[in-house]
Coordinates of C-alpha atoms and ligand atoms in Angstrom, one line a residue:
M1108 CA -22.7 -10.2 5.5
Q1109 CA -19.8 -9.1 4.1
T1110 CA -16.4 -11.4 4.2
V1111 CA -13.8 -9.5 5.1
D1112 CA -9.7 -10.1 5.6
L1113 CA -9.0 -7.4 7.5
L1114 CA -11.0 -6.3 11.1
I1115 CA -9.5 -4.6 13.3
R1116 CA -11.4 -4.5 16.9
N1117 CA -11.1 -3.0 20.2
I1118 CA -10.3 0.4 18.9
G1119 CA -10.5 2.9 22.2
Q1120 CA -10.3 6.1 19.8
L1121 CA -11.0 5.1 16.2
A1122 CA -10.6 8.9 14.7
T1123 CA -12.6 8.2 11.2
I1124 CA -11.8 12.4 10.4
A1125 CA -15.1 11.1 7.4
G1126 CA -16.0 13.4 5.2
E1127 CA -15.4 15.0 2.2
G1128 CA -11.9 17.1 2.1
P1129 CA -10.6 19.9 2.3
R1130 CA -11.4 20.3 5.8
M1131 CA -11.8 23.9 7.3
G1132 CA -13.6 26.1 9.0
P1133 CA -15.3 23.8 12.3
A1134 CA -15.0 20.8 10.3
A1135 CA -10.7 21.4 10.4
S1136 CA -11.0 20.1 14.2
E1137 CA -13.6 16.9 14.1
L1138 CA -11.8 14.0 14.2
G1139 CA -15.4 11.9 14.0
I1140 CA -14.4 10.0 16.8
I1141 CA -15.5 6.8 17.5
E1142 CA -14.7 5.3 20.6
N1143 CA -14.8 1.4 21.1
G1144 CA -14.7 1.7 17.4
A1145 CA -13.3 -1.4 14.2
V1146 CA -12.6 -0.9 10.9
A1147 CA -13.3 -4.0 8.5
A1148 CA -11.9 -4.5 4.7
I1149 CA -11.4 -6.3 2.3
D1150 CA -9.2 -6.4 -0.6
G1151 CA -7.3 -3.4 0.6
R1152 CA -10.7 -1.3 1.0
I1153 CA -12.4 -0.4 3.7
V1154 CA -16.0 -2.1 4.3
A1155 CA -16.9 -0.6 7.6
A1156 CA -16.1 1.3 10.4
G1157 CA -17.9 2.5 13.3
P1158 CA -19.1 1.1 16.7
E1159 CA -17.8 -2.5 17.0
S1160 CA -21.1 -3.7 17.7
E1161 CA -22.1 -2.3 14.2
V1162 CA -19.4 -3.6 12.3
L1163 CA -19.3 -6.8 14.3
A1164 CA -22.9 -7.1 12.9
V1165 CA -22.3 -7.1 9.3
V1166 CA -19.4 -8.3 8.6
E1167 CA -17.8 -12.1 8.7
P1168 CA -14.2 -12.8 8.8
D1169 CA -12.9 -15.0 6.1
S1170 CA -10.9 -18.4 6.9
D1171 CA -7.5 -16.2 6.5
C1172 CA -8.7 -12.2 8.1
A1173 CA -6.4 -10.8 9.6
V1174 CA -7.9 -9.9 13.5
I1175 CA -6.4 -6.8 15.3
D1176 CA -7.1 -5.8 18.9
A1177 CA -6.0 -3.0 19.2
G1178 CA -6.1 -2.9 22.7
A1179 CA -8.3 0.4 23.2
A1180 CA -5.7 2.4 21.8
V1181 CA -6.2 5.3 18.4
V1182 CA -6.3 4.6 15.2
T1183 CA -6.4 6.8 12.4
P1184 CA -5.9 7.1 8.9
G1185 CA -2.3 6.8 7.6
F1186 CA -0.6 9.9 7.1
V1187 CA -0.1 11.3 3.7
D1188 CA 3.0 13.7 2.9
P1189 CA 1.9 16.1 0.3
H1190 CA 5.6 17.6 -0.1
T1191 CA 8.9 15.7 -0.6
H1192 CA 12.2 16.0 -2.3
A1193 CA 12.9 12.0 -1.3
V1194 CA 15.0 11.2 -3.8
F1195 CA 18.4 12.4 -4.1
A1196 CA 21.9 11.1 -4.3
R1197 CA 23.7 12.0 -0.8
T1198 CA 23.3 14.3 2.4
R1199 CA 24.6 17.4 3.0
E1200 CA 25.4 17.3 6.6
D1201 CA 28.1 19.4 5.7
E1202 CA 26.0 22.6 5.2
F1203 CA 23.7 21.7 8.1
A1204 CA 26.7 21.9 10.2
M1205 CA 27.7 25.5 8.1
R1206 CA 24.1 26.9 9.1
V1207 CA 24.3 26.0 12.9
E1208 CA 28.0 28.3 12.6
G1209 CA 26.1 30.5 11.2
R1210 CA 25.6 30.7 7.2
S1211 CA 22.9 31.5 6.6
Y1212 CA 21.2 28.7 3.8
E1213 CA 20.7 31.6 1.1
E1214 CA 24.7 32.5 1.6
I1215 CA 25.3 28.2 1.0
A1216 CA 24.2 28.0 -2.2
A1217 CA 25.6 31.3 -3.3
A1218 CA 28.7 29.3 -2.4
G1219 CA 27.6 26.3 -4.8
G1220 CA 25.8 24.3 -2.0
G1221 CA 22.1 24.1 -1.9
I1222 CA 19.9 22.7 -4.8
R1223 CA 22.7 22.9 -7.3
S1224 CA 25.4 20.6 -5.3
S1225 CA 22.3 18.2 -5.0
V1226 CA 21.9 18.8 -8.8
R1227 CA 25.5 17.8 -9.0
H1228 CA 25.2 14.8 -7.5
V1229 CA 21.9 13.6 -9.2
R1230 CA 22.8 14.0 -12.6
A1231 CA 26.0 12.0 -11.8
A1232 CA 24.2 9.6 -9.8
T1233 CA 22.7 6.2 -11.6
D1234 CA 19.3 5.0 -11.5
E1235 CA 20.2 2.0 -9.1
L1236 CA 21.8 4.7 -6.5
L1237 CA 18.8 7.4 -6.8
F1238 CA 16.5 4.2 -6.2
R1239 CA 17.7 2.6 -3.7
N1240 CA 18.0 6.3 -1.7
G1241 CA 14.3 7.3 -3.0
A1242 CA 13.3 3.6 -1.1
R1243 CA 15.5 3.5 1.8
A1244 CA 13.3 7.3 2.4
L1245 CA 9.9 5.5 1.9
D1246 CA 10.7 3.0 4.2
R1247 CA 11.0 5.1 7.0
M1248 CA 7.7 7.2 6.0
L1249 CA 6.4 3.9 5.9
E1250 CA 8.0 2.8 9.8
Y1251 CA 6.7 6.4 10.9
G1252 CA 3.0 6.1 9.6
T1253 CA 3.6 7.5 5.9
T1254 CA 0.9 5.5 3.7
T1255 CA 1.1 7.9 1.0
A1256 CA 3.6 10.3 -0.3
E1257 CA 4.2 13.3 -2.7
I1258 CA 8.3 13.0 -4.6
K1259 CA 9.2 16.1 -6.8
S1260 CA 12.4 15.6 -9.2
G1261 CA 13.9 19.3 -9.3
Y1262 CA 17.7 17.9 -8.6
G1263 CA 18.0 16.9 -12.5
L1264 CA 17.7 20.5 -14.3
S1265 CA 18.0 19.4 -17.2
L1266 CA 15.7 17.2 -20.0
E1267 CA 17.9 14.3 -19.4
A1268 CA 18.4 14.5 -15.9
E1269 CA 14.7 15.6 -14.7
L1270 CA 13.3 12.1 -17.2
K1271 CA 15.5 10.1 -14.9
M1272 CA 14.3 11.0 -11.6
L1273 CA 11.3 11.0 -12.8
R1274 CA 11.1 8.0 -13.9
V1275 CA 13.1 6.6 -11.0
I1276 CA 10.2 8.1 -9.0
S1277 CA 7.6 6.1 -11.7
K1278 CA 9.7 2.9 -10.6
L1279 CA 9.3 3.7 -6.8
A1280 CA 5.6 3.8 -6.9
E1281 CA 5.3 0.5 -8.7
H1282 CA 7.3 -1.0 -6.2
H1283 CA 6.9 0.6 -3.4
A1284 CA 3.9 0.1 -0.2
V1285 CA 3.9 3.4 -0.4
D1286 CA 1.9 5.4 -2.5
V1287 CA 3.9 7.5 -4.6
V1288 CA 2.3 10.9 -5.8
P1289 CA 4.7 12.3 -8.8
T1290 CA 5.7 16.0 -9.0
F1291 CA 7.3 17.7 -11.9
L1292 CA 9.8 20.5 -10.1
G1293 CA 11.9 21.4 -13.4
A1294 CA 11.4 24.9 -11.9
H1295 CA 13.9 23.8 -8.4
E1296 CA 16.5 26.1 -9.6
F1297 CA 18.4 27.6 -12.1
P1298 CA 21.1 25.0 -13.8
D1299 CA 24.6 26.6 -14.4
E1300 CA 24.4 26.2 -17.8
W1301 CA 21.4 28.7 -17.9
R1302 CA 22.5 31.2 -15.2
D1303 CA 23.0 33.7 -17.7
D1304 CA 19.7 33.6 -19.5
R1305 CA 17.3 32.7 -16.9
D1306 CA 14.1 32.8 -19.3
G1307 CA 15.8 31.3 -21.7
Y1308 CA 15.7 28.1 -19.0
V1309 CA 11.9 28.9 -18.6
T1310 CA 11.1 29.1 -22.1
H1311 CA 13.1 25.4 -22.9
L1312 CA 11.0 23.9 -19.4
I1313 CA 7.9 25.3 -21.3
D1314 CA 9.0 24.3 -25.0
E1315 CA 11.2 21.5 -24.4
I1316 CA 10.9 19.4 -21.1
I1317 CA 6.9 20.2 -19.8
P1318 CA 5.6 18.7 -23.2
L1319 CA 7.6 15.5 -22.9
V1320 CA 7.1 14.9 -19.0
A1321 CA 3.4 15.4 -20.2
R1322 CA 3.1 13.1 -23.1
E1323 CA 5.2 10.9 -20.7
G1324 CA 3.0 11.2 -18.1
L1325 CA 5.5 11.0 -15.9
A1326 CA 4.1 13.5 -13.8
E1327 CA 0.7 14.8 -12.2
F1328 CA 1.8 18.4 -10.7
C1329 CA 3.8 20.9 -11.9
D1330 CA 5.7 22.9 -8.8
V1331 CA 8.2 26.3 -8.9
F1332 CA 10.2 27.5 -6.6
C1333 CA 9.1 31.2 -6.4
E1334 CA 11.2 33.2 -4.8
E1335 CA 13.9 36.2 -4.3
D1336 CA 16.5 35.2 -6.8
V1337 CA 15.1 31.9 -8.2
F1338 CA 11.8 32.3 -10.3
T1339 CA 10.2 35.5 -10.3
V1340 CA 6.2 35.5 -10.0
E1341 CA 6.0 36.5 -13.9
Q1342 CA 8.4 33.3 -14.6
S1343 CA 6.4 31.0 -12.2
R1344 CA 2.8 32.4 -13.9
R1345 CA 4.6 31.4 -17.3
L1346 CA 5.2 27.8 -16.1
L1347 CA 2.4 27.0 -14.6
L1348 CA 0.2 28.4 -17.3
A1349 CA 1.8 26.5 -19.6
A1350 CA 1.8 22.9 -17.3
A1351 CA -1.2 23.5 -16.4
S1352 CA -2.2 23.5 -20.7
R1353 CA -1.0 20.2 -20.6
G1354 CA -2.5 18.7 -18.0
L1355 CA -0.5 18.9 -15.2
R1356 CA -2.0 20.6 -12.1
P1357 CA -0.2 23.8 -10.6
K1358 CA 1.9 23.8 -7.4
L1359 CA 4.4 26.4 -5.8
H1360 CA 6.5 27.1 -3.3
A1361 CA 5.3 30.0 -2.3
D1362 CA 6.8 33.2 0.4
E1363 CA 9.3 31.0 1.7
L1364 CA 11.7 33.0 2.4
H1365 CA 10.4 36.7 1.6
A1366 CA 6.8 37.6 0.8
S1367 CA 6.9 37.4 -3.5
G1368 CA 3.3 37.1 -4.0
G1369 CA 3.3 33.1 -3.8
G1370 CA 0.2 33.3 -2.0
E1371 CA -1.7 35.8 -4.9
L1372 CA 0.1 33.7 -8.1
A1373 CA -1.1 30.4 -6.4
A1374 CA -4.9 31.4 -6.1
E1375 CA -4.9 32.9 -9.5
V1376 CA -3.7 30.3 -11.5
G1377 CA -6.1 27.5 -9.8
A1378 CA -3.1 25.8 -7.9
I1379 CA -4.0 23.0 -5.9
S1380 CA -1.9 23.6 -2.7
A1381 CA 0.6 26.6 -1.9
D1382 CA 3.9 25.3 0.0
H1383 CA 5.7 27.2 2.9
L1384 CA 3.9 30.6 3.4
V1385 CA 5.7 31.5 5.9
C1386 CA 6.3 35.1 4.8
V1387 CA 2.6 35.4 2.7
S1388 CA 1.1 38.7 2.8
D1389 CA -2.7 38.7 4.7
A1390 CA -3.9 39.8 0.6
G1391 CA -2.1 36.1 0.2
I1392 CA -3.9 34.4 2.5
R1393 CA -7.6 36.1 1.4
A1394 CA -6.9 34.6 -2.7
M1395 CA -6.1 31.6 -1.1
A1396 CA -9.1 31.5 1.2
N1397 CA -10.9 32.7 -2.1
A1398 CA -9.8 30.2 -4.6
G1399 CA -9.7 26.7 -2.4
V1400 CA -6.4 26.8 -2.4
V1401 CA -5.1 24.1 0.4
A1402 CA -2.4 25.5 2.4
V1403 CA 0.5 22.9 2.7
L1404 CA 2.7 24.2 5.6
L1405 CA 5.8 22.7 6.2
P1406 CA 7.3 23.5 10.3
G1407 CA 10.0 21.1 9.9
T1408 CA 11.6 23.2 7.2
T1409 CA 11.9 26.4 9.2
L1410 CA 13.0 24.7 12.5
S1411 CA 16.0 22.8 10.3
L1412 CA 16.8 26.6 8.4
G1413 CA 17.1 27.7 12.7
K1414 CA 14.5 30.8 12.1
R1415 CA 11.9 31.5 14.3
D1416 CA 9.1 32.8 12.6
F1417 CA 6.9 29.7 11.2
A1418 CA 4.2 30.0 9.2
P1419 CA 1.0 31.5 10.0
A1420 CA -0.9 28.8 10.9
R1421 CA -3.6 30.0 13.0
K1422 CA -3.8 33.1 10.5
F1423 CA -5.5 30.3 7.2
V1424 CA -7.4 28.9 9.6
D1425 CA -9.3 31.6 11.4
A1426 CA -9.6 33.0 7.3
G1427 CA -10.9 29.5 6.2
V1428 CA -8.1 28.3 4.0
P1429 CA -7.6 24.5 4.7
V1430 CA -4.3 23.4 6.4
A1431 CA -2.1 20.9 5.7
L1432 CA 0.8 19.3 6.9
A1433 CA 4.7 18.1 4.9
T1434 CA 7.9 16.9 6.1
D1435 CA 9.7 18.7 3.2
C1436 CA 12.0 15.5 3.7
N1437 CA 14.5 16.9 1.4
P1438 CA 18.5 16.8 2.2
G1439 CA 19.2 20.4 2.2
S1440 CA 16.6 22.0 4.8
S1441 CA 14.9 19.5 6.5
M1442 CA 15.9 16.1 6.4
T1443 CA 13.1 13.9 7.5
E1444 CA 11.0 11.6 6.9
S1445 CA 8.5 11.7 9.9
M1446 CA 5.5 13.0 9.7
Q1447 CA 4.9 12.3 13.6
I1448 CA 7.8 15.0 14.6
I1449 CA 6.0 17.5 11.9
V1450 CA 2.6 16.7 13.7
S1451 CA 4.0 17.5 17.0
L1452 CA 5.6 20.9 15.7
A1453 CA 2.9 21.9 14.0
S1454 CA 1.2 21.7 17.8
M1455 CA 3.7 23.2 19.7
V1456 CA 4.6 25.9 17.4
M1457 CA 2.3 26.3 14.7
R1458 CA -0.2 26.0 17.5
L1459 CA -2.7 24.3 15.6
T1460 CA -4.8 21.9 18.2
P1461 CA -4.0 18.2 18.0
A1462 CA -7.1 17.7 16.3
E1463 CA -6.6 20.2 13.6
A1464 CA -2.6 19.0 13.0
L1465 CA -4.2 15.6 12.5
V1466 CA -6.6 16.7 10.1
A1467 CA -3.8 18.7 8.6
A1468 CA -1.5 15.6 7.7
T1469 CA -4.2 13.3 6.6
A1470 CA -7.5 14.5 5.3
N1471 CA -6.0 17.8 3.6
S1472 CA -3.0 16.1 3.1
A1473 CA -5.0 14.1 1.0
A1474 CA -6.6 17.2 -0.9
A1475 CA -3.5 19.0 -1.0
V1476 CA -2.0 15.8 -3.8
G1477 CA -5.4 15.1 -5.3
R1478 CA -6.4 12.1 -3.2
S1479 CA -9.3 13.3 -1.5
G1480 CA -11.4 10.6 -3.3
S1481 CA -8.8 6.9 -2.0
V1482 CA -7.2 8.3 1.5
G1483 CA -7.0 10.5 4.5
S1484 CA -10.1 9.4 6.2
I1485 CA -11.5 6.1 7.2
E1486 CA -14.9 5.7 5.1
P1487 CA -16.1 2.6 3.4
G1488 CA -14.6 2.6 -0.4
K1489 CA -11.4 4.3 1.0
L1490 CA -7.9 2.5 1.0
A1491 CA -7.2 0.8 3.8
D1492 CA -4.5 2.5 4.8
L1493 CA -4.0 2.8 8.8
I1494 CA -2.0 3.8 11.8
V1495 CA -2.5 1.3 15.3
W1496 CA -1.4 3.8 17.9
E1497 CA 0.5 2.7 20.4
V1498 CA -0.7 5.5 22.9
V1499 CA -4.8 5.5 23.7
D1500 CA -5.6 9.4 23.6
Y1501 CA -5.3 11.0 20.0
R1502 CA -3.9 14.1 21.7
A1503 CA -0.8 12.1 22.8
I1504 CA 0.3 11.7 19.2
P1505 CA 1.5 15.4 18.9
Y1506 CA 2.9 15.1 22.8
H1507 CA 4.9 12.6 23.0
Y1508 CA 7.1 13.6 20.3
G1509 CA 10.5 12.3 18.4
V1510 CA 9.8 8.7 19.3
N1511 CA 7.8 6.8 17.2
L1512 CA 4.4 6.4 18.4
T1513 CA 2.9 3.6 15.8
R1514 CA 2.2 0.0 17.1
M1515 CA 1.2 -0.9 13.5
V1516 CA 1.5 0.8 9.8
I1517 CA -1.2 -0.6 7.9
K1518 CA -1.1 -0.3 3.5
R1519 CA -4.2 -1.3 1.5
G1520 CA -5.1 -3.8 4.1
A1521 CA -1.8 -5.3 5.0
V1522 CA 0.7 -4.9 7.9
V1523 CA 3.3 -3.9 6.5
S1524 CA 5.0 -2.0 9.6
G1525 CA 5.1 -3.3 13.4
E1526 CA 4.1 -6.7 14.7
S1527 CA 2.1 -9.0 12.6
P1528 CA -1.2 -9.2 13.2
A1529 CA -2.4 -13.1 14.6
A1530 CA -4.9 -15.3 12.1
A1531 CA -8.6 -15.4 12.2
S1532 CA -9.8 -18.5 14.8
T1533 CA -11.8 -20.4 12.5
D1534 CA -15.2 -19.2 15.1
G1535 CA -14.6 -16.1 13.0
G1536 CA -12.0 -14.3 15.1
S1537 CA -13.3 -13.3 18.1
R1538 CA -10.6 -12.8 20.0
Ligands
NIG916 O1 11.5 23.1 -0.1 N1 12.6 25.5 -1.1 C1 12.9 25.0 -2.0 N2 13.6 23.5 -1.8 C2 13.5 22.4 -1.0 C3 15.1 23.2 -0.4 C4 15.8 22.0 -1.3 C5 17.0 21.9 -1.0 O2 18.0 22.5 -0.3 O3 17.8 20.6 -1.8 C6 12.6 23.0 -0.1 O4 13.1 23.5 1.2
FE917 FE1 10.3 22.1 -1.1

């Protein structure tokens, strides 16, 4: 018998999503559902997950074990949000209103708004303000079921301000219940002081900033905004290869607003993921399939920018590319912390089935941030990062949209949002 300090029983649908991610082909829609299931964990790690009778036969709740009766509802892995810009100094609802009135994202950026406006505010902000804002975003993510989130720098765009952001991100990683994956995005935009020497800024990133970020261990990944009028394919390639040589694995904002060869470049440099991909070419999709690049799709951004064409999710699925989902949480183009609304949009507008959308937001998004070994599915050895839902059929998760359907969110075996569980009774918690 294995002693446990967390036991969830009476689970109507336990969506384990078990198996090594990322998932594509037929596996991309297999939730591994166990009816009348249970999950048990100790010290934050899962030790058993399966039919309740089998789990109860091998575990023994310790005296203060938290015992949760799921009430025949759904339990899934916690969401992994693999693409956010959740550390910033202030929101940009002024630009949102301008967009609603018909100005484009590019026009607003050209007029001094956009990313460069966030850069001005981040440069002037204290570490405390950035930390507070980041922590508030992570609090909201957790309430809506996200237990691991990637956060990018990229609103500093100078040595000093990028390091400031990355240090705030590592402090959030240390102090917040959500596990944080740090990504360096010094190539998010050209800062004003380098606008007349764009290649010079790329060289500055390669020679000065990336080595320091790598040496201080401040990021795991290096991302670039490869886009018309931002970083060219050639500049992006230089940056990502330089970062990779220092141990920062490439990621890419690819083909968001125009088809610019981003998908192809992500495949060429061995990126772990290519993100956005609204305008990806068929050749880009094929290249990603061959290279095993995860496609991180961000339907909240398309919706928020008021555009009608969403990333071709079904084409990726059909081509055998693993599809993941993310919020893109940022003050300019997608102001949401909720992976639930993203899962809904994935089904409603990108036509991923509810099962495909849930795989994309868990196992595949874990793969997009190199966390397949520890999160994204419910199986022994993985972190006990779980959502106990209010619904009894998993298809209700995308269907019932715009409200919070989590009943409890569990991070590393502890209930961190929602109802508190009952302690076990001395007879072993058989309630
Ligand atoms: O992922 N595309 C570039 N970066 C962000 C937007 C950041 C901003 O507008 O502040 C994105 O959509
Ligand atoms: Fe982004």
